[in-house]
């Protein structure tokens, strides 16, 4: 796992190498201090040799400056390195998420992806920072200090060895429990983030349903759970300190007692005893540091796993050629078959003929495991307007989402111009298809910028023409800033119908061969909708248009109407044909006529 995540250090590798070298130098300079101090006490003071004391003192001051300089370099480069690492990791995750199919995103949920890109990456970044600063230093200090202490007096060193053993065992026992508890803490943080994100994304709905109190108590629950878990983990972790102090004081006492005798007997210098004691502190401090690192590593492990899960997700919709390079073993059998079938790939969509051949589909997350749509067969000829009707949840959106490969078919195939959609380059495929999704969204920026999403090179005239066709020009011009009006996140400052018309204009600007409108005029009044429809007939004669609509009035002029019921096609024909022969269609029509009559 560490290896897989270590690659993201990238161009910061040199700092990751430099910092430990600086740490080594800093530790050496610090560790040499007690040796010099012992010399002053044992040689300089008894001999009253001021110049010797000054010389050694000067050396100590120099060494302190050196240690300080290294300390500065360590701080500087370790933060540089860890921030760089965090940025690389975030970038890699973001790029990966961009390649995700809808199916992949459904699997993680957007909230969890946000947590992974922010919180988990921060955890990793902090860990790298601490690791660089401590991970080498602590064991190094421990070993060198022990060697130096041993060289002063071997017998006294046995006390240190004893203390290390006692400390290690108690730390190990504490850690074993703490690691488990910290994993729980991490999960609770995830739950909190999920709750916050869900609440904020849906804040308008929360307010309109007056669910604030419910949300508050829901949040309090996860918040309390986090506090409880964190306190439990901390309670165990803090045991470290009293044990540490106890062992440290015990060892010091034993060393002073035993070392004191040696000084009396003149087998040990007083200065040596003092420097020995400072090594003891350094050793025990290092042990504590090591225990801290272990604890941190445990916390980081949860984050690392969550990040790797994203990085290692197999993107189930992508270009075959790209996938073959990046993921040679990741192709499903179906993908491989298609790669072989059509070695010459179509460059881009031609006329826009769409054919469904025995298409069935089910969502990965579907609990029942049943197909959402089942054995769909039809052909849409270039330039036709195809309407899809059916009750809610019958699979209309699912069906059209298969055309631009927002999801891939489970069985059968979708063909455009007689070529399987999976054999197009994803970019070419999607560039040729304009989509207005049922849950469509706009982005923060000006209206004009949003429209250019459809076609970056569009001229102002083209933008205006598309907006006129989508009946959006008028309301855009009614804003003081016109096309330069700033939209908030998701286009909050527009009405539902205005948003829909902008989305239609955006899709039309693409001048696609195939245009998909999923319930995209539901918030537009009938008169405006009729005008939009008229412009389809006038300006999109070459475009194959799929319209999903609830109102029969929206689709009665369509060349072909596909009636869906429970994921199956139960009728295909024109309005008149279906009215005569199709029971489901008659029922939908009758219910709407009744509704209209009631209204009047
Ligand atoms: N992302 C998803 N994951 C799992 N199941 C889904 C997903 N999206 C839709 N479904 C399920 O698939 C079925 C068909 O949904 P779909 O959105 O295609 O219906 P629809 O005909 O467009 O309905 P509506 O008229 O309400 O838009 C529904 O039962 C729905 O619960
Ligand atoms: Mg739908």
XYZ file of C-alpha atoms and ligand atoms in Angstrom:
632
model
C 0.000 0.000 0.000
C 2.800 2.395 0.953
C 4.533 1.688 -2.337
C 1.416 2.409 -4.346
C 0.911 5.737 -2.623
C 4.595 6.666 -2.502
C 4.718 7.217 -6.274
C 2.737 10.420 -5.860
C 5.742 12.065 -4.268
C 6.731 12.672 -7.929
C 8.925 15.681 -8.510
C 9.278 16.192 -4.745
C 11.326 13.042 -4.404
C 14.565 14.963 -4.034
C 13.227 16.683 -0.940
C 12.089 13.381 0.456
C 15.724 12.294 0.187
C 17.263 15.562 1.352
C 15.155 15.920 4.482
C 16.305 12.645 6.070
C 19.923 13.637 5.361
C 19.343 16.931 7.147
C 17.626 15.083 9.961
C 20.677 12.855 10.282
C 23.005 15.867 10.452
C 20.782 17.654 12.958
C 20.605 14.616 15.199
C 24.367 14.137 15.095
C 24.982 17.765 16.055
C 22.503 17.541 18.908
C 23.842 14.246 20.145
C 27.393 15.464 20.247
C 26.500 18.251 22.713
C 26.518 16.108 25.876
C 29.997 14.805 24.977
C 31.309 18.359 24.902
C 29.472 19.238 28.083
C 31.057 16.289 29.861
C 34.460 17.563 28.778
C 33.811 20.977 30.286
C 32.675 19.466 33.585
C 35.261 16.720 33.827
C 38.297 18.484 32.326
C 37.753 22.228 32.112
C 36.275 22.890 35.554
C 38.575 20.691 37.716
C 41.620 22.187 35.954
C 40.173 25.714 36.044
C 41.182 25.935 32.379
C 39.200 28.928 31.178
C 40.573 28.890 27.661
C 39.663 25.180 27.311
C 36.177 25.884 28.589
C 35.838 28.816 26.159
C 37.072 26.684 23.285
C 34.694 23.830 23.987
C 31.886 26.328 24.759
C 32.482 27.996 21.404
C 32.349 24.609 19.713
C 29.046 23.909 21.451
C 27.634 27.255 20.294
C 28.763 26.507 16.738
C 27.197 23.069 16.882
C 23.951 24.563 18.192
C 23.860 26.979 15.248
C 24.490 24.106 12.868
C 21.696 22.064 14.426
C 19.416 25.071 14.163
C 20.212 25.565 10.476
C 19.490 21.935 9.757
C 16.310 22.246 11.785
C 15.249 25.165 9.601
C 15.991 23.254 6.400
C 14.066 20.252 7.685
C 11.003 22.341 8.472
C 11.135 24.137 5.153
C 11.685 21.205 2.858
C 9.466 18.777 4.729
C 6.481 21.103 4.419
C 7.338 21.763 0.797
C 7.503 18.048 0.183
C 4.337 17.123 2.056
C 2.260 19.885 0.475
C 3.551 18.860 -2.924
C 2.674 15.275 -2.172
C -0.825 16.257 -1.076
C -1.305 18.304 -4.251
C -0.133 15.450 -6.468
C -2.396 13.016 -4.713
C -5.412 15.316 -4.968
C -4.689 15.893 -8.635
C -4.410 12.202 -9.334
C -7.660 11.538 -7.504
C -9.455 14.343 -9.278
C -8.247 13.154 -12.669
C -9.322 9.643 -11.828
C -12.758 10.800 -10.758
C -13.120 12.658 -14.062
C -12.797 9.336 -15.862
C -15.418 7.693 -13.654
C -18.562 6.416 -15.266
C -21.932 7.093 -13.657
C -21.810 3.549 -12.396
C -18.508 4.248 -10.600
C -19.856 7.446 -9.058
C -23.024 5.681 -7.908
C -20.750 3.201 -6.144
C -18.880 5.794 -4.060
C -21.514 8.553 -3.731
C -20.371 12.089 -4.406
C -20.169 12.989 -0.716
C -17.738 10.217 0.002
C -15.607 11.203 -2.980
C -15.398 14.754 -1.679
C -14.307 13.479 1.751
C -11.667 11.315 0.176
C -10.324 14.168 -1.935
C -10.122 16.554 0.990
C -10.012 14.999 4.435
C -8.227 11.798 3.562
C -5.670 13.561 1.400
C -5.010 16.021 4.251
C -4.423 13.108 6.581
C -1.910 11.618 4.206
C -0.229 14.972 3.779
C 0.131 15.403 7.531
C 1.476 11.904 7.847
C 4.118 12.515 5.202
C 5.131 15.706 7.002
C 5.475 14.009 10.359
C 7.136 10.967 8.891
C 9.776 13.072 7.195
C 10.484 14.944 10.388
C 10.317 12.169 12.920
C 10.365 8.757 11.371
C 14.079 8.761 10.764
C 15.020 11.000 13.627
C 13.492 8.999 16.434
C 15.068 5.612 15.735
C 18.335 7.294 14.811
C 18.443 9.314 18.004
C 17.583 6.178 19.886
C 20.361 4.090 18.392
C 23.096 6.730 18.373
C 22.242 7.929 21.877
C 22.301 4.377 23.098
C 25.723 3.722 21.516
C 27.101 6.923 23.007
C 25.632 6.125 26.413
C 27.012 2.617 26.170
C 30.445 4.003 25.365
C 30.304 6.099 28.543
C 29.311 3.245 30.780
C 28.143 -0.216 29.807
C 26.740 -1.169 33.183
C 24.521 1.863 33.510
C 23.217 1.183 29.987
C 21.492 -1.964 31.183
C 19.051 0.289 33.064
C 18.204 2.008 29.806
C 17.779 -1.293 28.015
C 15.419 -2.398 30.806
C 13.418 0.812 30.545
C 13.130 0.443 26.745
C 11.799 -3.075 27.082
C 9.194 -2.080 29.671
C 8.140 0.943 27.602
C 7.949 -1.008 24.340
C 5.718 -3.649 25.814
C 3.350 -1.156 27.421
C 3.245 0.994 24.279
C 2.548 -2.066 22.170
C -0.348 -3.008 24.427
C -1.764 0.504 24.293
C -1.352 0.783 20.535
C -3.052 -2.468 19.855
C -6.218 -1.083 21.362
C -5.778 2.459 20.072
C -5.330 1.427 16.443
C -8.731 -0.252 16.453
C -10.322 2.742 18.111
C -8.798 5.196 15.647
C -10.144 3.235 12.721
C -13.579 3.730 14.218
C -12.889 7.460 14.614
C -12.074 7.666 10.908
C -15.366 6.025 10.007
C -17.232 8.466 12.203
C -15.538 11.407 10.490
C -16.722 9.965 7.210
C -20.265 9.760 8.524
C -20.133 13.407 9.647
C -18.884 14.566 6.270
C -21.543 12.593 4.502
C -24.234 14.123 6.665
C -22.957 17.665 6.195
C -22.601 17.312 2.454
C -25.967 15.722 1.963
C -27.533 18.456 4.035
C -25.833 21.293 2.198
C -26.471 19.885 -1.250
C -30.122 19.515 -0.409
C -30.444 22.580 1.781
C -33.345 24.026 -0.211
C -35.295 20.833 0.127
C -34.486 20.562 3.816
C -35.925 24.033 4.314
C -38.962 23.591 2.128
C -39.893 20.375 3.913
C -39.172 22.054 7.256
C -36.837 19.206 8.074
C -34.231 21.356 9.830
C -34.983 19.877 13.249
C -34.779 16.359 11.941
C -31.495 17.181 10.217
C -30.178 18.797 13.396
C -30.884 15.745 15.471
C -29.415 13.532 12.748
C -26.270 15.627 12.792
C -26.117 15.645 16.583
C -26.225 11.876 16.547
C -23.263 11.448 14.215
C -21.422 14.288 15.914
C -21.874 12.705 19.355
C -20.782 9.378 17.959
C -17.593 10.957 16.661
C -16.901 12.665 19.986
C -17.451 9.451 21.864
C -15.179 7.460 19.577
C -12.479 10.131 19.631
C -12.584 10.398 23.423
C -12.347 6.638 23.791
C -9.347 6.506 21.494
C -7.713 9.445 23.227
C -8.307 7.912 26.668
C -6.306 4.901 25.661
C -3.641 6.875 23.850
C -2.995 9.234 26.773
C -2.067 6.304 29.018
C 1.176 6.490 27.106
C 2.305 9.571 28.973
C 1.972 8.541 32.640
C 3.637 5.219 31.885
C 6.364 7.014 30.031
C 7.008 9.423 32.939
C 6.950 6.593 35.456
C 9.462 4.505 33.557
C 11.609 7.507 32.787
C 11.769 8.611 36.410
C 12.368 5.053 37.581
C 15.259 4.616 35.168
C 16.714 8.018 36.050
C 16.535 7.209 39.746
C 18.275 3.898 39.271
C 20.960 5.478 37.112
C 21.592 8.328 39.566
C 21.743 5.853 42.441
C 24.090 3.480 40.727
C 26.035 6.158 38.832
C 26.370 8.215 42.035
C 28.182 5.306 43.644
C 30.490 5.100 40.640
C 31.280 8.825 40.894
C 32.083 8.323 44.605
C 34.365 5.447 43.739
C 35.953 7.530 40.997
C 35.040 5.015 38.309
C 32.849 7.597 36.549
C 33.212 11.369 36.075
C 30.364 13.637 37.294
C 30.227 15.181 33.828
C 29.973 11.728 32.286
C 27.048 10.947 34.563
C 25.300 14.162 33.513
C 25.837 13.514 29.813
C 24.746 9.919 30.340
C 21.512 11.177 31.861
C 20.849 13.495 28.913
C 21.187 10.495 26.601
C 18.674 8.662 28.744
C 16.182 11.459 28.202
C 16.849 11.483 24.494
C 16.392 7.736 24.254
C 13.143 7.679 26.156
C 11.861 10.686 24.253
C 12.606 8.847 21.013
C 10.671 5.846 22.210
C 7.708 8.104 22.832
C 8.078 9.633 19.381
C 8.124 6.196 17.811
C 4.940 5.292 19.616
C 3.362 8.481 18.287
C 4.374 7.576 14.769
C 2.820 4.172 15.102
C -0.383 5.764 16.290
C -0.389 8.214 13.406
C 0.339 5.510 10.897
C -2.682 3.657 12.173
C -4.838 6.697 11.594
C -3.337 7.277 8.177
C -3.926 3.704 7.178
C -7.673 4.175 7.061
C -7.258 7.228 4.816
C -4.704 5.493 2.620
C -7.078 2.618 2.028
C -9.903 4.946 1.118
C -7.696 6.842 -1.341
C -6.370 3.671 -2.934
C -9.889 2.416 -3.361
C -10.583 5.381 -5.639
C -7.281 5.152 -7.482
C -7.645 1.460 -8.118
C -11.266 1.566 -9.215
C -11.648 0.042 -12.616
C -13.376 2.588 -14.803
C -16.031 0.576 -16.565
C -16.614 2.981 -19.419
C -13.653 4.259 -21.383
C -11.858 4.145 -24.673
C -10.659 0.714 -25.581
C -7.346 1.908 -26.946
C -6.635 3.979 -23.841
C -7.794 1.233 -21.557
C -5.597 -1.309 -23.236
C -2.547 0.799 -22.505
C -3.358 1.711 -18.945
C -5.148 -1.416 -17.849
C -4.039 -4.374 -19.914
C -5.769 -6.932 -17.729
C -8.798 -4.880 -16.857
C -10.824 -5.479 -19.998
C -13.939 -7.483 -19.644
C -14.461 -10.228 -22.114
C -17.134 -8.213 -23.800
C -14.801 -5.256 -24.280
C -12.129 -7.441 -25.783
C -14.575 -8.964 -28.213
C -15.587 -5.558 -29.427
C -12.006 -4.425 -29.721
C -11.363 -7.315 -32.066
C -14.587 -7.035 -33.981
C -14.025 -3.546 -35.253
C -10.376 -2.913 -35.723
C -11.108 0.124 -37.876
C -12.893 2.498 -35.562
C -15.327 5.072 -36.815
C -13.829 8.556 -36.414
C -17.052 10.304 -35.477
C -20.798 10.003 -35.740
C -21.998 10.278 -39.331
C -25.693 10.599 -40.085
C -27.039 9.809 -36.649
C -28.973 6.591 -37.148
C -29.575 4.954 -33.782
C -30.425 1.318 -33.328
C -31.152 -0.685 -30.178
C -30.636 -4.425 -30.626
C -31.909 -6.667 -27.853
C -30.748 -4.167 -25.266
C -31.133 -5.011 -21.594
C -29.656 -3.122 -18.705
C -29.444 -3.319 -14.947
C -27.717 -1.040 -12.457
C -24.828 -2.539 -10.520
C -26.320 -1.176 -7.331
C -29.727 -2.644 -8.076
C -30.735 -4.801 -5.155
C -33.249 -6.995 -6.876
C -30.753 -7.760 -9.647
C -33.546 -7.463 -12.197
C -33.157 -5.701 -15.504
C -34.382 -2.114 -15.459
C -34.922 -2.264 -19.195
C -35.381 -5.471 -21.060
C -34.882 -6.581 -24.669
C -35.363 -3.223 -26.326
C -35.400 -3.178 -30.140
C -35.983 -0.191 -32.386
C -34.316 1.916 -35.038
C -34.288 5.695 -35.223
C -33.468 6.968 -38.676
C -31.416 10.116 -39.224
C -33.463 13.253 -38.761
C -36.393 11.528 -37.063
C -37.969 12.783 -33.899
C -38.422 9.882 -31.538
C -40.523 10.285 -28.432
C -40.402 7.999 -25.449
C -43.360 7.870 -23.109
C -44.272 5.738 -20.146
C -45.021 5.967 -16.458
C -42.475 7.192 -13.968
C -39.695 4.720 -13.213
C -40.305 2.673 -16.353
C -36.741 3.179 -17.564
C -37.002 6.082 -20.024
C -33.957 7.943 -18.707
C -32.057 4.707 -18.385
C -32.732 3.922 -22.024
C -31.479 7.210 -23.454
C -28.458 7.265 -21.122
C -27.185 4.215 -22.964
C -26.777 6.177 -26.215
C -23.910 8.465 -25.092
C -22.593 5.610 -22.899
C -23.358 7.268 -19.589
C -23.941 3.638 -18.722
C -23.015 0.596 -20.791
C -25.579 -1.990 -21.823
C -25.686 -5.204 -19.826
C -26.830 -7.225 -22.834
C -27.316 -6.480 -26.520
C -25.925 -3.457 -28.267
C -26.651 0.143 -29.099
C -25.494 1.065 -32.585
C -25.001 4.457 -34.116
C -24.654 4.409 -37.899
C -24.390 0.632 -37.618
C -21.366 0.796 -35.337
C -21.524 -0.257 -31.703
C -21.262 2.791 -29.429
C -18.494 1.024 -27.550
C -16.363 1.125 -30.671
C -16.318 4.899 -30.927
C -13.753 6.956 -29.107
C -15.701 8.193 -26.108
C -14.905 11.798 -26.930
C -16.059 11.509 -30.556
C -19.203 9.742 -29.480
C -20.172 12.294 -26.891
C -19.167 15.235 -29.066
C -21.728 14.072 -31.604
C -24.540 13.805 -29.095
C -26.266 16.693 -27.372
C -27.779 15.728 -24.055
C -30.150 17.560 -21.791
C -30.338 15.290 -18.785
C -33.338 15.087 -16.545
C -31.236 16.334 -13.642
C -29.271 18.858 -15.614
C -27.055 21.450 -14.120
C -25.319 24.689 -14.945
C -22.028 25.860 -13.539
C -20.923 29.015 -11.796
C -19.822 31.563 -14.364
C -21.620 33.767 -16.869
C -24.530 32.545 -18.986
C -22.316 32.959 -22.038
C -19.563 30.765 -20.578
C -22.109 28.112 -19.738
C -23.441 28.106 -23.273
C -19.953 27.726 -24.711
C -19.748 24.338 -23.007
C -21.742 23.188 -25.991
C -19.259 24.528 -28.482
C -16.169 26.428 -27.436
C -15.636 27.961 -30.847
C -19.188 29.211 -31.355
C -19.558 32.791 -32.517
C -21.770 35.255 -30.737
C -24.318 34.934 -33.546
C -24.445 31.173 -33.175
C -24.919 31.454 -29.416
C -27.739 33.913 -29.902
C -29.382 31.765 -32.570
C -29.307 28.696 -30.338
C -30.819 30.705 -27.504
C -33.550 31.999 -29.779
C -34.336 28.434 -30.860
C -34.510 27.324 -27.242
C -36.686 30.352 -26.383
C -34.006 31.575 -23.991
C -32.833 34.733 -25.730
C -35.685 36.858 -24.508
C -35.313 36.160 -20.814
C -31.526 36.392 -21.026
C -31.853 39.873 -22.535
C -34.255 40.854 -19.773
C -31.372 40.585 -17.273
C -29.423 43.842 -16.930
C -26.175 42.048 -17.731
C -27.693 39.947 -20.550
C -25.415 37.124 -21.621
C -22.840 38.211 -19.046
C -25.184 37.563 -16.132
C -23.321 35.592 -13.493
C -24.852 32.277 -12.504
C -24.449 30.939 -9.008
C -23.457 27.375 -8.266
C -25.716 25.058 -10.263
C -27.510 28.076 -11.728
C -29.382 28.883 -8.503
C -30.382 32.341 -9.635
C -32.520 31.065 -12.500
C -36.013 29.652 -12.493
C -36.509 25.975 -13.293
C -37.873 26.724 -16.745
C -35.113 29.228 -17.506
C -32.505 26.686 -16.510
C -34.073 24.079 -18.765
C -34.087 26.426 -21.735
C -30.416 27.306 -21.198
C -29.574 23.621 -21.057
C -31.418 23.055 -24.328
C -29.595 25.986 -25.956
C -26.292 24.603 -24.670
C -27.021 21.221 -26.218
C -28.244 22.714 -29.500
C -25.143 24.840 -29.828
C -23.204 21.642 -30.194
C -25.071 21.103 -33.484
C -25.208 17.447 -32.590
C -26.182 14.636 -34.922
C -28.232 13.191 -32.106
C -30.043 15.279 -29.521
C -31.482 13.803 -26.346
C -33.987 15.769 -24.304
C -34.899 13.975 -21.110
C -37.972 15.663 -19.685
C -36.239 18.927 -20.433
C -39.272 21.099 -20.985
C -41.197 19.928 -17.929
C -40.870 23.342 -16.281
C -41.594 25.305 -19.432
C -45.146 26.461 -20.149
C -46.977 24.789 -23.021
C -46.921 27.783 -25.342
C -43.149 28.254 -25.011
C -42.657 24.528 -25.341
C -44.577 24.534 -28.612
C -42.263 27.254 -29.932
C -39.182 25.248 -28.934
C -40.654 22.225 -30.676
C -41.287 24.230 -33.777
C -37.661 25.291 -33.949
C -36.634 21.644 -33.737
C -38.660 20.921 -36.833
C -37.290 23.953 -38.648
C -33.644 23.888 -37.645
C -32.824 20.338 -36.697
C -34.010 18.539 -39.809
C -30.739 16.600 -39.974
C -30.675 15.742 -36.285
C -32.084 12.605 -34.735
C -33.961 13.875 -31.692
C -35.051 11.798 -28.707
C -37.667 13.456 -26.566
C -38.852 12.116 -23.260
C -41.907 13.956 -22.085
C -44.711 13.506 -19.625
C -47.233 15.474 -21.666
C -48.650 13.757 -24.722
C -49.155 17.211 -26.212
C -45.365 17.610 -26.280
C -44.802 14.598 -28.468
C -47.864 14.038 -30.594
C -46.098 15.228 -33.749
C -43.126 12.891 -33.289
C -42.207 10.598 -36.170
C -42.189 7.644 -33.843
C -43.422 7.232 -30.308
C -41.990 4.434 -28.185
C -44.229 3.380 -25.327
C -42.361 1.877 -22.373
C -43.952 -0.088 -19.607
C -41.945 -1.655 -16.819
C -38.742 -1.581 -18.840
C -40.227 -3.118 -21.982
C -41.361 -1.631 -25.255
C -45.103 -2.162 -25.471
C -45.732 -0.138 -28.589
C -44.047 1.829 -31.350
C -45.866 4.045 -33.802
C -47.220 7.487 -34.517
C -49.680 9.239 -32.226
C -52.638 8.233 -34.379
C -51.510 4.606 -34.726
C -50.927 4.179 -31.027
C -54.210 5.852 -30.148
C -55.943 3.223 -32.209
C -54.070 0.147 -31.125
C -52.095 0.592 -27.946
C -53.810 0.164 -24.601
C -51.037 1.719 -22.491
C -50.853 4.756 -24.743
C -54.613 5.133 -24.740
C -54.561 5.051 -20.984
C -51.861 7.724 -20.713
C -53.694 9.869 -23.224
C -57.042 9.432 -21.507
C -55.641 10.315 -18.084
C -54.148 13.508 -19.491
C -57.338 14.475 -21.262
C -59.223 13.925 -18.026
C -56.653 16.013 -16.171
C -57.040 18.785 -18.718
C -60.837 18.570 -18.524
C -60.748 18.727 -14.733
C -58.584 21.769 -15.041
C -61.031 23.554 -17.223
N -28.381 5.335 -10.610
C -29.269 4.365 -10.362
N -28.925 3.294 -9.611
C -29.815 2.311 -9.363
N -31.069 2.301 -9.813
C -31.490 3.326 -10.564
C -30.606 4.422 -10.874
N -31.291 5.306 -11.627
C -32.542 4.792 -11.786
N -32.660 3.616 -11.149
C -33.859 2.753 -11.140
O -34.158 2.369 -12.473
C -35.531 2.442 -12.741
C -35.788 3.264 -13.981
O -35.386 4.593 -13.720
P -35.436 5.738 -14.811
O -34.770 6.930 -14.238
O -34.893 5.218 -16.079
O -36.998 5.965 -14.956
P -37.761 7.036 -15.818
O -38.668 6.285 -16.714
O -36.825 7.993 -16.438
O -38.645 7.760 -14.726
P -39.113 9.291 -14.631
O -40.244 9.465 -15.582
O -39.567 9.449 -13.243
O -37.933 10.131 -14.982
C -36.195 2.971 -11.495
O -36.813 1.900 -10.853
C -35.071 3.504 -10.641
O -35.306 3.188 -9.301
Mg -36.362 9.873 -16.124
